[in-house]
PDB file of C-alpha atoms and ligand atoms in Angstrom:
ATOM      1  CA  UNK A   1     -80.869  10.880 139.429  1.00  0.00           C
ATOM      2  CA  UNK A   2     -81.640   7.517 137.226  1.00  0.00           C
ATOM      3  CA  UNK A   3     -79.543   6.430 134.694  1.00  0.00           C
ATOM      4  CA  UNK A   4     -82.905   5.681 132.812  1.00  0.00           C
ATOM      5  CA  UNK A   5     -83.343   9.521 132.265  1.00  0.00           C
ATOM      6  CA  UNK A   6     -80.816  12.016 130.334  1.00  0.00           C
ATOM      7  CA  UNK A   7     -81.095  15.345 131.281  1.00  0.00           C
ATOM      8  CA  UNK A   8     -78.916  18.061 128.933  1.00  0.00           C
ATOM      9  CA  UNK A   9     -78.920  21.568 128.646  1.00  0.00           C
ATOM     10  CA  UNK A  10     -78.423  23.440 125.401  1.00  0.00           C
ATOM     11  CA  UNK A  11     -79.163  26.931 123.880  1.00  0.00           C
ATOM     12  CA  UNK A  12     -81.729  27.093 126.186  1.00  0.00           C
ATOM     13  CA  UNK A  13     -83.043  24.102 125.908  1.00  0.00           C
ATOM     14  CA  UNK A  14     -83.539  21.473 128.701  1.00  0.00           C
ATOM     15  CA  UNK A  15     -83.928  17.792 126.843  1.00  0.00           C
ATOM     16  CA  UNK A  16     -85.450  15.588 129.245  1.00  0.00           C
ATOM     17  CA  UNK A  17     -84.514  12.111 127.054  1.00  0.00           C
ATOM     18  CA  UNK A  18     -86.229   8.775 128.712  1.00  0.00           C
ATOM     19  CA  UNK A  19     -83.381   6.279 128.354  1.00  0.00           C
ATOM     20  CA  UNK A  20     -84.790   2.956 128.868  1.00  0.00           C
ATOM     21  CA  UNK A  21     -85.032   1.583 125.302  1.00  0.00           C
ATOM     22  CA  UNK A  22     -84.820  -2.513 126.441  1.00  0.00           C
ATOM     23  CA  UNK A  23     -87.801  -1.794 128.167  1.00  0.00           C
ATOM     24  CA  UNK A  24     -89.586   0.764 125.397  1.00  0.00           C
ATOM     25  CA  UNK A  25     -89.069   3.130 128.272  1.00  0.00           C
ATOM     26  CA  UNK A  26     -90.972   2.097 131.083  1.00  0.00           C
ATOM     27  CA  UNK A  27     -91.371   4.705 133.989  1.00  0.00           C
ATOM     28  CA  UNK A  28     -90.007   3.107 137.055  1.00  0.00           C
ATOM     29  CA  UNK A  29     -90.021   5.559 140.864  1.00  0.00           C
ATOM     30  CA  UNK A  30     -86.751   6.096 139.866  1.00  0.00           C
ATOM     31  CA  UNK A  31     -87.554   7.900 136.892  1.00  0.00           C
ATOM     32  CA  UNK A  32     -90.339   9.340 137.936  1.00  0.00           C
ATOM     33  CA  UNK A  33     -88.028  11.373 140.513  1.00  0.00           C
ATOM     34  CA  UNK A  34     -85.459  12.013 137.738  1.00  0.00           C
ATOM     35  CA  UNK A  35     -88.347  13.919 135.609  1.00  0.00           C
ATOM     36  CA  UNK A  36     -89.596  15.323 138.755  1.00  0.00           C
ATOM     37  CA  UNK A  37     -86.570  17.298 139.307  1.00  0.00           C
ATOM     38  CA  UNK A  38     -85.593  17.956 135.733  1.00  0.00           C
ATOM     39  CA  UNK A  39     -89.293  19.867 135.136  1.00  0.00           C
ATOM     40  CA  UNK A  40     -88.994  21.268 138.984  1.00  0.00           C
ATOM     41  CA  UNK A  41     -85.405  22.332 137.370  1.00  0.00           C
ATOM     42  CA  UNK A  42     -87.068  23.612 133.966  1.00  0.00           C
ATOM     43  CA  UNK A  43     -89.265  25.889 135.960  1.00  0.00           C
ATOM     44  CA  UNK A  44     -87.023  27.484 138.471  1.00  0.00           C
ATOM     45  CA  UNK A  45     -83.722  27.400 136.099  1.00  0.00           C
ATOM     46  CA  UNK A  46     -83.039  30.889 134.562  1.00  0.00           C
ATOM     47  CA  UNK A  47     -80.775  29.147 131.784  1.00  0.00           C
ATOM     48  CA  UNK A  48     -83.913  27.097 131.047  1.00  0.00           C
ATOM     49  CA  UNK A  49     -86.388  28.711 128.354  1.00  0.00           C
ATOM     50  CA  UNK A  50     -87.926  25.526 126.939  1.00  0.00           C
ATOM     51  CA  UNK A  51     -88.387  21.631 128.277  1.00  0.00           C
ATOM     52  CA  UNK A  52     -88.277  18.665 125.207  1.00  0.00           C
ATOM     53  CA  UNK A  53     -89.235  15.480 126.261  1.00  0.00           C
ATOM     54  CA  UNK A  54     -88.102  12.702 124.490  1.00  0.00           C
ATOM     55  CA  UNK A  55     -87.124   8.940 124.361  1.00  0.00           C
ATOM     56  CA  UNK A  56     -84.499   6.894 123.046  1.00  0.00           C
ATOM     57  CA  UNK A  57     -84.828   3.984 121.193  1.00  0.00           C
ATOM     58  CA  UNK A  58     -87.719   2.846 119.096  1.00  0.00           C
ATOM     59  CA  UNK A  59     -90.372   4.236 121.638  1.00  0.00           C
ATOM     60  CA  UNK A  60     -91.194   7.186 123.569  1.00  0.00           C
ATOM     61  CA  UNK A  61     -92.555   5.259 126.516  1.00  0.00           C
ATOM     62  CA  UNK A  62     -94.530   2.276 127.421  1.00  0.00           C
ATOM     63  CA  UNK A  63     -95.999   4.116 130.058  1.00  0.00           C
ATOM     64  CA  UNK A  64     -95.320   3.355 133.792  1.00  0.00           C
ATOM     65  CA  UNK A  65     -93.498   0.250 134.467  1.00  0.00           C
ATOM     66  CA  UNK A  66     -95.789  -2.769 135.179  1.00  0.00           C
ATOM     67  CA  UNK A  67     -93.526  -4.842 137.453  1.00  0.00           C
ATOM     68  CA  UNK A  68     -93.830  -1.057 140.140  1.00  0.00           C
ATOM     69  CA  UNK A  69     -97.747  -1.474 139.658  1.00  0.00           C
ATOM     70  CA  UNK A  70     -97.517  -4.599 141.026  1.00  0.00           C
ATOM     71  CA  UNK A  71     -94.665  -4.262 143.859  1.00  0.00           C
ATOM     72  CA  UNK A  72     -97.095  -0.981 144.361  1.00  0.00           C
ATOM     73  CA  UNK A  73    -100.163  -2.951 144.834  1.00  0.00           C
ATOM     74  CA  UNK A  74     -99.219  -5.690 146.676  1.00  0.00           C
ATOM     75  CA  UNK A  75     -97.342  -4.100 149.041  1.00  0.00           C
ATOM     76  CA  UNK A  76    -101.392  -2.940 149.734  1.00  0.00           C
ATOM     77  CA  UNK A  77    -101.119   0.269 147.943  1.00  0.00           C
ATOM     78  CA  UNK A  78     -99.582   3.401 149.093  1.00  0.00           C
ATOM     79  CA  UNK A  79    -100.599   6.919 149.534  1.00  0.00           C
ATOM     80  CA  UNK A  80    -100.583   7.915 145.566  1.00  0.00           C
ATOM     81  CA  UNK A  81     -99.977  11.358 146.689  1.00  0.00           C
ATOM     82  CA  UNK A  82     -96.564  10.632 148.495  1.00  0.00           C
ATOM     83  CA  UNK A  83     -95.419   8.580 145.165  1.00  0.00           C
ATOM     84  CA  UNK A  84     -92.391   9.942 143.247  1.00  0.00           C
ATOM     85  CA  UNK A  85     -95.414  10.482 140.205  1.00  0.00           C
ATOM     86  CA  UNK A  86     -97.161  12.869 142.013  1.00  0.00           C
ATOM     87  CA  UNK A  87     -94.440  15.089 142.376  1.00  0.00           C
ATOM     88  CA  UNK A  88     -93.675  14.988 138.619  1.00  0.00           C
ATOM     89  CA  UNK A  89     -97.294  15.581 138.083  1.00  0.00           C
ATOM     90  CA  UNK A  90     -96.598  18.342 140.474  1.00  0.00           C
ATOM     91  CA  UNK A  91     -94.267  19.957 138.586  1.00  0.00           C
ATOM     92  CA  UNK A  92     -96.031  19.342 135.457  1.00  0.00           C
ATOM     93  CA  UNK A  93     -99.057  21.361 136.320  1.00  0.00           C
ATOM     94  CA  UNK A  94     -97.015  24.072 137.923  1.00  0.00           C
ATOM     95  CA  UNK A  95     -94.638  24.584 134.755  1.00  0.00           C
ATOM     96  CA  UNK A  96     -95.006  27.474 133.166  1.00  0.00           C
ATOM     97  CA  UNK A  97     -92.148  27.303 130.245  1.00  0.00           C
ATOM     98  CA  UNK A  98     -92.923  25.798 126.729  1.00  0.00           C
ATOM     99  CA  UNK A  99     -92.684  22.371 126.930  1.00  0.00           C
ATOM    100  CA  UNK A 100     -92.397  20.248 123.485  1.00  0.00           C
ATOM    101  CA  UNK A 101     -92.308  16.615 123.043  1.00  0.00           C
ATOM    102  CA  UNK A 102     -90.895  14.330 120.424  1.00  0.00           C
ATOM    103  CA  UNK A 103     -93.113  11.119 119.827  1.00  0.00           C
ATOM    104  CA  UNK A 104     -91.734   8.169 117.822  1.00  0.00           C
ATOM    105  CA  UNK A 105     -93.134   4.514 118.443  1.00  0.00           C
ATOM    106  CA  UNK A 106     -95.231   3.899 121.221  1.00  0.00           C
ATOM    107  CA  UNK A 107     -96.593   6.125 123.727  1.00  0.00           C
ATOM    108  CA  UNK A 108     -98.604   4.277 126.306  1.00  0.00           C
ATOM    109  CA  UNK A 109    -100.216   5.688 129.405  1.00  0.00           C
ATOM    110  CA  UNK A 110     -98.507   8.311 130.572  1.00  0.00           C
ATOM    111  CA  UNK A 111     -96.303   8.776 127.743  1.00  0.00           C
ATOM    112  CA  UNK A 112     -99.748  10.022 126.089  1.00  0.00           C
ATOM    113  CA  UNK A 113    -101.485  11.385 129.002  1.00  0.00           C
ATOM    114  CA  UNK A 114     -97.859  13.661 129.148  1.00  0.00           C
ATOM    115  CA  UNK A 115     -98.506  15.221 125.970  1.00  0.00           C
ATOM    116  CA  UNK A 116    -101.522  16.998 126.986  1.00  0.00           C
ATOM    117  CA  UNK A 117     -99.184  19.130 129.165  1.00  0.00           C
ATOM    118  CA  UNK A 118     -97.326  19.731 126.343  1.00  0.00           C
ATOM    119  CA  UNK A 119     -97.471  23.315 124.329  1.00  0.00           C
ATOM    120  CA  UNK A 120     -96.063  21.609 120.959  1.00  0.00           C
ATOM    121  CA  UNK A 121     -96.176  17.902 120.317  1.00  0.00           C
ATOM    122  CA  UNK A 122     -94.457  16.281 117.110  1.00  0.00           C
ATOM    123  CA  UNK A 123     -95.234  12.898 116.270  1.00  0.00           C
ATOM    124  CA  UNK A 124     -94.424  10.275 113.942  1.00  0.00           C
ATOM    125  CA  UNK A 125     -96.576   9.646 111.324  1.00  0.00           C
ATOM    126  CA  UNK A 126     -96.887   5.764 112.443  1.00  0.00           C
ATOM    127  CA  UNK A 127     -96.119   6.454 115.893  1.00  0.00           C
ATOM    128  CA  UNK A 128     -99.175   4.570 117.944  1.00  0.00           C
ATOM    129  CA  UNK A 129    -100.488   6.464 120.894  1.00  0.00           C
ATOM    130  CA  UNK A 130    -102.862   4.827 123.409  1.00  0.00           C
ATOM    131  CA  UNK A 131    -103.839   5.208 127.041  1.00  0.00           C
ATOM    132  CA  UNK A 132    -105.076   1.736 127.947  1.00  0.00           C
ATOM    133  CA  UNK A 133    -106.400   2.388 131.892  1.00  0.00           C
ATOM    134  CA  UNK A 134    -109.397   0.528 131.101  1.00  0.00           C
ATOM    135  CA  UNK A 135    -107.589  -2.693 129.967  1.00  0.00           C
ATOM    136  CA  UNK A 136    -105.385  -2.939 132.945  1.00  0.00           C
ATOM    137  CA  UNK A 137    -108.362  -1.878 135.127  1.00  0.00           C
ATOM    138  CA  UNK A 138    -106.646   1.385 136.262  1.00  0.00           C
ATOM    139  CA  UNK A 139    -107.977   4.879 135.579  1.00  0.00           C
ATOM    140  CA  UNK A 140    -107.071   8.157 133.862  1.00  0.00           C
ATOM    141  CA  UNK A 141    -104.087  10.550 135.309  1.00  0.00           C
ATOM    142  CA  UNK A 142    -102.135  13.284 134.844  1.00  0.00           C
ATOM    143  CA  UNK A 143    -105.332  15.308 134.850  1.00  0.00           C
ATOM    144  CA  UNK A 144    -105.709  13.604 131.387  1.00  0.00           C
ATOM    145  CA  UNK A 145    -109.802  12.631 132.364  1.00  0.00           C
ATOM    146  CA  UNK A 146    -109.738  16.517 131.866  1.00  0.00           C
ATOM    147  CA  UNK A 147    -107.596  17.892 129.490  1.00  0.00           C
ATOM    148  CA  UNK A 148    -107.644  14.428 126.990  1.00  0.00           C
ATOM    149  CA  UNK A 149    -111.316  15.498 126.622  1.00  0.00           C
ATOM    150  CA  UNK A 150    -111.129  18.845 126.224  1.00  0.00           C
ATOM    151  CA  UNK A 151    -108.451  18.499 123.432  1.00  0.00           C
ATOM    152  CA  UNK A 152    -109.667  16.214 121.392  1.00  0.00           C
ATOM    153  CA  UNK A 153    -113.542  15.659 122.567  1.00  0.00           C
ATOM    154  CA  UNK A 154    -115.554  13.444 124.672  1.00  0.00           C
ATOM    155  CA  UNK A 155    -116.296  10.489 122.909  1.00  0.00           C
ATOM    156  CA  UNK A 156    -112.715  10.426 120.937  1.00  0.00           C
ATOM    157  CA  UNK A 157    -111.089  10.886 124.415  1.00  0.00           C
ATOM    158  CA  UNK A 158    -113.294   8.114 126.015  1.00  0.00           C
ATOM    159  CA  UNK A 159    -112.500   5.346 123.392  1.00  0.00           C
ATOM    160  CA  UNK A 160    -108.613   6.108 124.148  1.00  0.00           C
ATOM    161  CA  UNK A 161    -109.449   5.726 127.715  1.00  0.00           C
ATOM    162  CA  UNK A 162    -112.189   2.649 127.668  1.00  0.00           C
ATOM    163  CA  UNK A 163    -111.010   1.096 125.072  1.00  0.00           C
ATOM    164  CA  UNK A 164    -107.647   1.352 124.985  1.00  0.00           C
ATOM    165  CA  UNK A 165    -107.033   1.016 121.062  1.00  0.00           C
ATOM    166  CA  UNK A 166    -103.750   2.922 119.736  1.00  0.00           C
ATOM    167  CA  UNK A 167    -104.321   5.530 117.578  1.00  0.00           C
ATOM    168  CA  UNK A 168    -101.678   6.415 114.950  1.00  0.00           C
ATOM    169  CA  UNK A 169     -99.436   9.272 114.371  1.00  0.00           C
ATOM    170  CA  UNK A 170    -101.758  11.015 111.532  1.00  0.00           C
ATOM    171  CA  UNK A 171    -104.767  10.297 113.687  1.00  0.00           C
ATOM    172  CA  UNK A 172    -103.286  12.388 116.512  1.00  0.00           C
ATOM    173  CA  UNK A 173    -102.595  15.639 114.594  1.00  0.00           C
ATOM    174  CA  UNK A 174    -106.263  15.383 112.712  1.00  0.00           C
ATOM    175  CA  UNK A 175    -107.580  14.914 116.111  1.00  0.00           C
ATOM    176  CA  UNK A 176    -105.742  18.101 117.673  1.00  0.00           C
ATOM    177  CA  UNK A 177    -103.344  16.053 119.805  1.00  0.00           C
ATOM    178  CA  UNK A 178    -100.320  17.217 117.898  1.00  0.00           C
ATOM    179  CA  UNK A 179     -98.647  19.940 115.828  1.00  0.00           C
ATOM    180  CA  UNK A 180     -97.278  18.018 113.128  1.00  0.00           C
ATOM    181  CA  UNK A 181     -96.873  14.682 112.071  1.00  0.00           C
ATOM    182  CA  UNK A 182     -93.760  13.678 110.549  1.00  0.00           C
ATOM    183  CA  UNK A 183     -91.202  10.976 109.014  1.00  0.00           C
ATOM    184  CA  UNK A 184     -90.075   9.266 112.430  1.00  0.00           C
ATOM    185  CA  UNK A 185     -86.765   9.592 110.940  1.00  0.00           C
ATOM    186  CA  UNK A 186     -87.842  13.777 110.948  1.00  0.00           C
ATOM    187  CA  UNK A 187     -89.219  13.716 114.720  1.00  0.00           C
ATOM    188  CA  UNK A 188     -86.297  14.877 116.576  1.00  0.00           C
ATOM    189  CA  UNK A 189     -85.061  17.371 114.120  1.00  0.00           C
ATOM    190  CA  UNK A 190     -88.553  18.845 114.085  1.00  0.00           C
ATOM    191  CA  UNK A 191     -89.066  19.205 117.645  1.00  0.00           C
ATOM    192  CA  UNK A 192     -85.516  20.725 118.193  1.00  0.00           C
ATOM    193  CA  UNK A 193     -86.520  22.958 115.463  1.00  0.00           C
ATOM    194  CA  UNK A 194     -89.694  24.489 116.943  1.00  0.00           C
ATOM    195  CA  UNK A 195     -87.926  24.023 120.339  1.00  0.00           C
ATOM    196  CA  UNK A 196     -85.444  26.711 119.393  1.00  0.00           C
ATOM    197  CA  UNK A 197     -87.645  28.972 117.959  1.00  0.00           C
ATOM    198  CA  UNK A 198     -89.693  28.903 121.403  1.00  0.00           C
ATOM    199  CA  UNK A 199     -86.211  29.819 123.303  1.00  0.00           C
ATOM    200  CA  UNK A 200     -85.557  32.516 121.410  1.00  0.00           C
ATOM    201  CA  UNK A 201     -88.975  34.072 121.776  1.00  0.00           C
ATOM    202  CA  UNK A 202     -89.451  36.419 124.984  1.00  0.00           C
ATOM    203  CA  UNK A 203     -89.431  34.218 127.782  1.00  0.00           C
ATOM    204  CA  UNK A 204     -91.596  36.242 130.161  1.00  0.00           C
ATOM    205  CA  UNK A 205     -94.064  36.742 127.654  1.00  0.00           C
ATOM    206  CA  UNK A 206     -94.157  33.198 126.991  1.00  0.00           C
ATOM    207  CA  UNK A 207     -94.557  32.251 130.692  1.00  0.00           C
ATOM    208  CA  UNK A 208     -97.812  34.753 131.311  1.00  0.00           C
ATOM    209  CA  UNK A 209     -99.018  32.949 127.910  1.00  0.00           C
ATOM    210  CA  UNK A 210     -99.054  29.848 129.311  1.00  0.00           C
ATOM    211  CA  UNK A 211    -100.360  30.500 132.789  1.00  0.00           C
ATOM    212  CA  UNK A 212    -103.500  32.046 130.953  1.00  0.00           C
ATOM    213  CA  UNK A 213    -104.234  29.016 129.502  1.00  0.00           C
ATOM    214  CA  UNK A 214    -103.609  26.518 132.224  1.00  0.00           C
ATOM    215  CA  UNK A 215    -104.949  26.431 135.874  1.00  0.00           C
ATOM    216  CA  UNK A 216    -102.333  25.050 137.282  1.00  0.00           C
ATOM    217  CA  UNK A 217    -103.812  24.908 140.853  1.00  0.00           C
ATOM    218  CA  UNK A 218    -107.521  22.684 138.724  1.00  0.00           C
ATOM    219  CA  UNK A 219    -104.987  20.723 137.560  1.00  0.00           C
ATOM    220  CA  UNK A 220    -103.185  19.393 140.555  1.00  0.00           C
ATOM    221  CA  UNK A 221    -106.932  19.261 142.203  1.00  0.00           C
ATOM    222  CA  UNK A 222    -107.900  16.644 139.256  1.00  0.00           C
ATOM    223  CA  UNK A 223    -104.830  14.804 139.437  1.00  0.00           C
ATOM    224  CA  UNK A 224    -105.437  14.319 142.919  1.00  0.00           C
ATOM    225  CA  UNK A 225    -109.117  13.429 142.694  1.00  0.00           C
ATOM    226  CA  UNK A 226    -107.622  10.613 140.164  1.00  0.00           C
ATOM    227  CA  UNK A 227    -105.085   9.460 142.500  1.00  0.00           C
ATOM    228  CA  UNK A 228    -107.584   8.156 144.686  1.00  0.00           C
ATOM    229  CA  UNK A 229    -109.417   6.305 141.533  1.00  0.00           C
ATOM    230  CA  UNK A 230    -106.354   5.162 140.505  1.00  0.00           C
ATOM    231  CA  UNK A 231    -104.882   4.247 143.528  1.00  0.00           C
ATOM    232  CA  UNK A 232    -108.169   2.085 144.828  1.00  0.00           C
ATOM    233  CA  UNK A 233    -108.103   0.502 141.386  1.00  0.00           C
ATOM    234  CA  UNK A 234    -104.082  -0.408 141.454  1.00  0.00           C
ATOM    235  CA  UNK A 235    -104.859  -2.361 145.145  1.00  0.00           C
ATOM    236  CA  UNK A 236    -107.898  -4.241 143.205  1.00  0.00           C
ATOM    237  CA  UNK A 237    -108.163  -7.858 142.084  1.00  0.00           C
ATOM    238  CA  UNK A 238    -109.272  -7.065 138.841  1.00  0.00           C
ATOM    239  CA  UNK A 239    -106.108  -4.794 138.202  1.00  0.00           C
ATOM    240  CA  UNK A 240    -103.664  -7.753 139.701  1.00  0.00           C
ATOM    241  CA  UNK A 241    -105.407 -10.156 137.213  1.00  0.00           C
ATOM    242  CA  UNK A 242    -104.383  -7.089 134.465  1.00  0.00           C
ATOM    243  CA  UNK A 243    -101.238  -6.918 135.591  1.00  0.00           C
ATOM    244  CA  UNK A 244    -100.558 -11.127 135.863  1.00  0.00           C
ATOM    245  CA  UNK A 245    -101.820 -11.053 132.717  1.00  0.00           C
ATOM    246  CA  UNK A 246     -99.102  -8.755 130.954  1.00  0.00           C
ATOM    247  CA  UNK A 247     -96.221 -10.159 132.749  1.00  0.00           C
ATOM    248  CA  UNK A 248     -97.556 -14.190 131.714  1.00  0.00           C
ATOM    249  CA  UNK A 249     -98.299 -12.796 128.476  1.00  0.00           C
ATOM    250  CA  UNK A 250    -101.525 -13.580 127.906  1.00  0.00           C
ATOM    251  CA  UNK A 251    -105.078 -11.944 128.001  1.00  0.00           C
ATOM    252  CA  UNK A 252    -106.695 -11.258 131.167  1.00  0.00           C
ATOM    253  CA  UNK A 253    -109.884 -12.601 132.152  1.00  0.00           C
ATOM    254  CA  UNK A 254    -112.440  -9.921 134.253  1.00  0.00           C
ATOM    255  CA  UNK A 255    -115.040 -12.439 134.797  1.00  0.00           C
TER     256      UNK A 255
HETATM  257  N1  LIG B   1     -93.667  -2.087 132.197  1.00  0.00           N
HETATM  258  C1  LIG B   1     -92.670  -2.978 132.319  1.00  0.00           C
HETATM  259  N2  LIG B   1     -92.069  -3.556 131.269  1.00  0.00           N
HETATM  260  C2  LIG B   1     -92.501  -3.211 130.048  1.00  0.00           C
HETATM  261  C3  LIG B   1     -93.537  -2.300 129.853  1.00  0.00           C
HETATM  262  C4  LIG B   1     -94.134  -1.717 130.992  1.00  0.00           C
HETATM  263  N3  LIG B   1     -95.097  -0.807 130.900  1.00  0.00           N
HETATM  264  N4  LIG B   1     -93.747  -2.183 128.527  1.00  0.00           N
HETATM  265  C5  LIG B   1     -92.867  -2.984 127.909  1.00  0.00           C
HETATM  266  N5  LIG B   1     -92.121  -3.608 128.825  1.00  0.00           N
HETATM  267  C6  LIG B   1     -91.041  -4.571 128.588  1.00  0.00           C
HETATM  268  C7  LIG B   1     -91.591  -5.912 128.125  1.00  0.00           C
HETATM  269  O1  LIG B   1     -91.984  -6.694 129.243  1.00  0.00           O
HETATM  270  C8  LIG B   1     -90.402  -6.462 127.403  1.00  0.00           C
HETATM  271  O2  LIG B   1     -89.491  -6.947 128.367  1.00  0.00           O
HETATM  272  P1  LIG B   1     -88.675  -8.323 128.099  1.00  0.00           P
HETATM  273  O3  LIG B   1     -87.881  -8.042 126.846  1.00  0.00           O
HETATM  274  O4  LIG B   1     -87.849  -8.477 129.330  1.00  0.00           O
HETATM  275  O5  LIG B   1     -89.742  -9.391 127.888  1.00  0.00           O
HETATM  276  C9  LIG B   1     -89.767  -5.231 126.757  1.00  0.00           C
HETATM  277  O6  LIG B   1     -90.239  -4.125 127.504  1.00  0.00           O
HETATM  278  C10 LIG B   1     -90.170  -5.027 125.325  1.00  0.00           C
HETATM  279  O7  LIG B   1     -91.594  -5.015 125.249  1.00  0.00           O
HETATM  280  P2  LIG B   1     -92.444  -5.950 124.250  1.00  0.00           P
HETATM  281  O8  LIG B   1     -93.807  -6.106 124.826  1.00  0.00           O
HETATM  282  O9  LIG B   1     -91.670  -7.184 123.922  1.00  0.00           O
HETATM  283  O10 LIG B   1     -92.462  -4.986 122.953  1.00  0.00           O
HETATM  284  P3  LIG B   1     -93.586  -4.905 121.841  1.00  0.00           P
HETATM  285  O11 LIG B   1     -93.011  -4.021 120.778  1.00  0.00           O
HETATM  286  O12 LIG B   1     -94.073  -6.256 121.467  1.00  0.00           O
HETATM  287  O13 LIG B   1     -94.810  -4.125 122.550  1.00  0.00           O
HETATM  288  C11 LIG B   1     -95.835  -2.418 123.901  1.00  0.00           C
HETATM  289  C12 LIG B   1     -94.628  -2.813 123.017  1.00  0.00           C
HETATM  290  C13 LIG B   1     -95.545  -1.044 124.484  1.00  0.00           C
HETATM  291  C14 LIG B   1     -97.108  -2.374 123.028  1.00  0.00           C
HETATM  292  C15 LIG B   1     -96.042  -3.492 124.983  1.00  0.00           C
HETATM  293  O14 LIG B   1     -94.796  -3.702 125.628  1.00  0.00           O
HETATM  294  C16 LIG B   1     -97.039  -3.079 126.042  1.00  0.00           C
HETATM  295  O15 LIG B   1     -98.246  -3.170 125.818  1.00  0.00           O
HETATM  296  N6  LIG B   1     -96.550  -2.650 127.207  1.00  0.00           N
HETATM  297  C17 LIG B   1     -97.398  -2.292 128.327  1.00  0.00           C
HETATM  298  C18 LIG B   1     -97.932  -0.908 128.144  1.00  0.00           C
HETATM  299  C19 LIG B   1     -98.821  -0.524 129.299  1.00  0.00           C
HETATM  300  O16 LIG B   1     -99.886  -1.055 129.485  1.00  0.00           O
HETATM  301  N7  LIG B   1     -98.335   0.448 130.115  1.00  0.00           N
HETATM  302  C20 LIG B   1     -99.024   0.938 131.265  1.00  0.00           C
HETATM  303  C21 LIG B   1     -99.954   2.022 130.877  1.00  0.00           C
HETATM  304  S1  LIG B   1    -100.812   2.694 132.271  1.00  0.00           S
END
């Protein structure tokens, strides 16, 4: 278990809180295990009717943490299947409780590309969302080259992706990416809100629900079929220059 992730249980309600703030909570292997086994936990836990993901701090997540991409990469790239994010993807595809999330600040990367696995999503009105795979020469996950699209449309979906430009709070819910947009100061009280009205509702109904409207098995076949985009582009010189160029703080230069 990290440190960088607080798991709680209450009422029925699993909070799954990344706890990284000095970083704007950057996914390290660490916590990638950590959220593996909290949403293996979610599914297989009686106690458990409902999963809110969440960050502390001023961010919900920067996304995965730059300095693994490049241990990751140099290190000649490893089989992305065996990597402590596949098994959270796993376990994200095969979860069949509500899951809500709570958005303030940033979510980069993953911490957008996780909210299309999410059933409710509350976000703050000037939160900035943005899944920049293009700009560090990567490519989508999480199944998100799927469901990204099919939630919010091609071309809205593929400017996110290629282009890598945050979009804000109020953009998200008019583009169907969240339930409400809110005060950031209202985020958390909102999600816990419609959290607890989810774990009171009948929890068996509310499994069959969800399986009807995910395929959990297409899911894990995309995020696998991404894994080996992703992972040929994370061993790549253009990605390294990316990934140079965030850490030296400066642009990066593709030609
Ligand atoms: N991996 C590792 N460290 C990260 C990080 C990441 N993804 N995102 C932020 N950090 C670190 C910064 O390096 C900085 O560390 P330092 O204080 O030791 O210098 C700290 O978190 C704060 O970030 P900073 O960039 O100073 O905050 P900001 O408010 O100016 O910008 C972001 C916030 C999220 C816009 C910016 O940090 C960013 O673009 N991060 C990278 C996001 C990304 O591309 N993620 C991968 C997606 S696949």
């Amino acid at each position: 278990m990290s440190e960088h992730v607080a798991v709680e249980l209450a009422n029925g309600v699993l909070s799954v809180a990344l706890n990284r703030a000095d970083k704007k909570n950057a996914i390290t292997q660490a916590m990638y295990t950590a959220l593996a086994e909290a949403t293996e936990r979610a599914r297989t836990d009686d106690a458990v009717r409902v999963v809110l993901f969440r960050g502390e701090g001023d961010s919900f997540s920067a996304g995965n943490d730059i300095a693994d991409f490049i241990a990751i990469g140099q290190q000649g790239g490893r089989q992305m299947a065996d990597a402590p994010v596949f098994r959270f993807l796993r376990a994200l595809a095969d979860l069949d409780k509500p899951a809500v999330a709570a958005v303030r600040g940033r979510a980069v990367g993953i911490g957008l590309t996780l909210l299309v696995h999410c059933d409710l999503v509350v976000v703050a009105e000037d939160a900035l969302l943005s899944a920049p795979f293009v700009n560090l020469a990567l490519a989508p996950e999480a199944a998100s080259s799927i469901l990204l699209p099919m939630a919010i449309g091609h071309q809205r979906a593929y400017e996110l992706f290629a282009l890598g430009e945050p979009i804000d709070g109020r953009t998200a819910l008019a583009w169907g990416l969240a339930n409400r947009a809110v005060a950031a100061d209202q985020v958390e009280a909102t999600a816990a809100e419609l959290a607890g009205k989810l774990a009171a509702r009948a929890p068996n109904s509310l499994k069959k629900t969800k399986r009807l409207m995910r395929d959990a098995e297409a899911l894990w076949a995309q995020m696998l079929r991404e894994g080996e985009a992703f992972g040929s582009q994370l061993t790549s010189p253009e990605a390294m220059e990316a990934f140079m160029a965030f850490t030296q703080k400066r642009a990066p230069n593709f030609s």
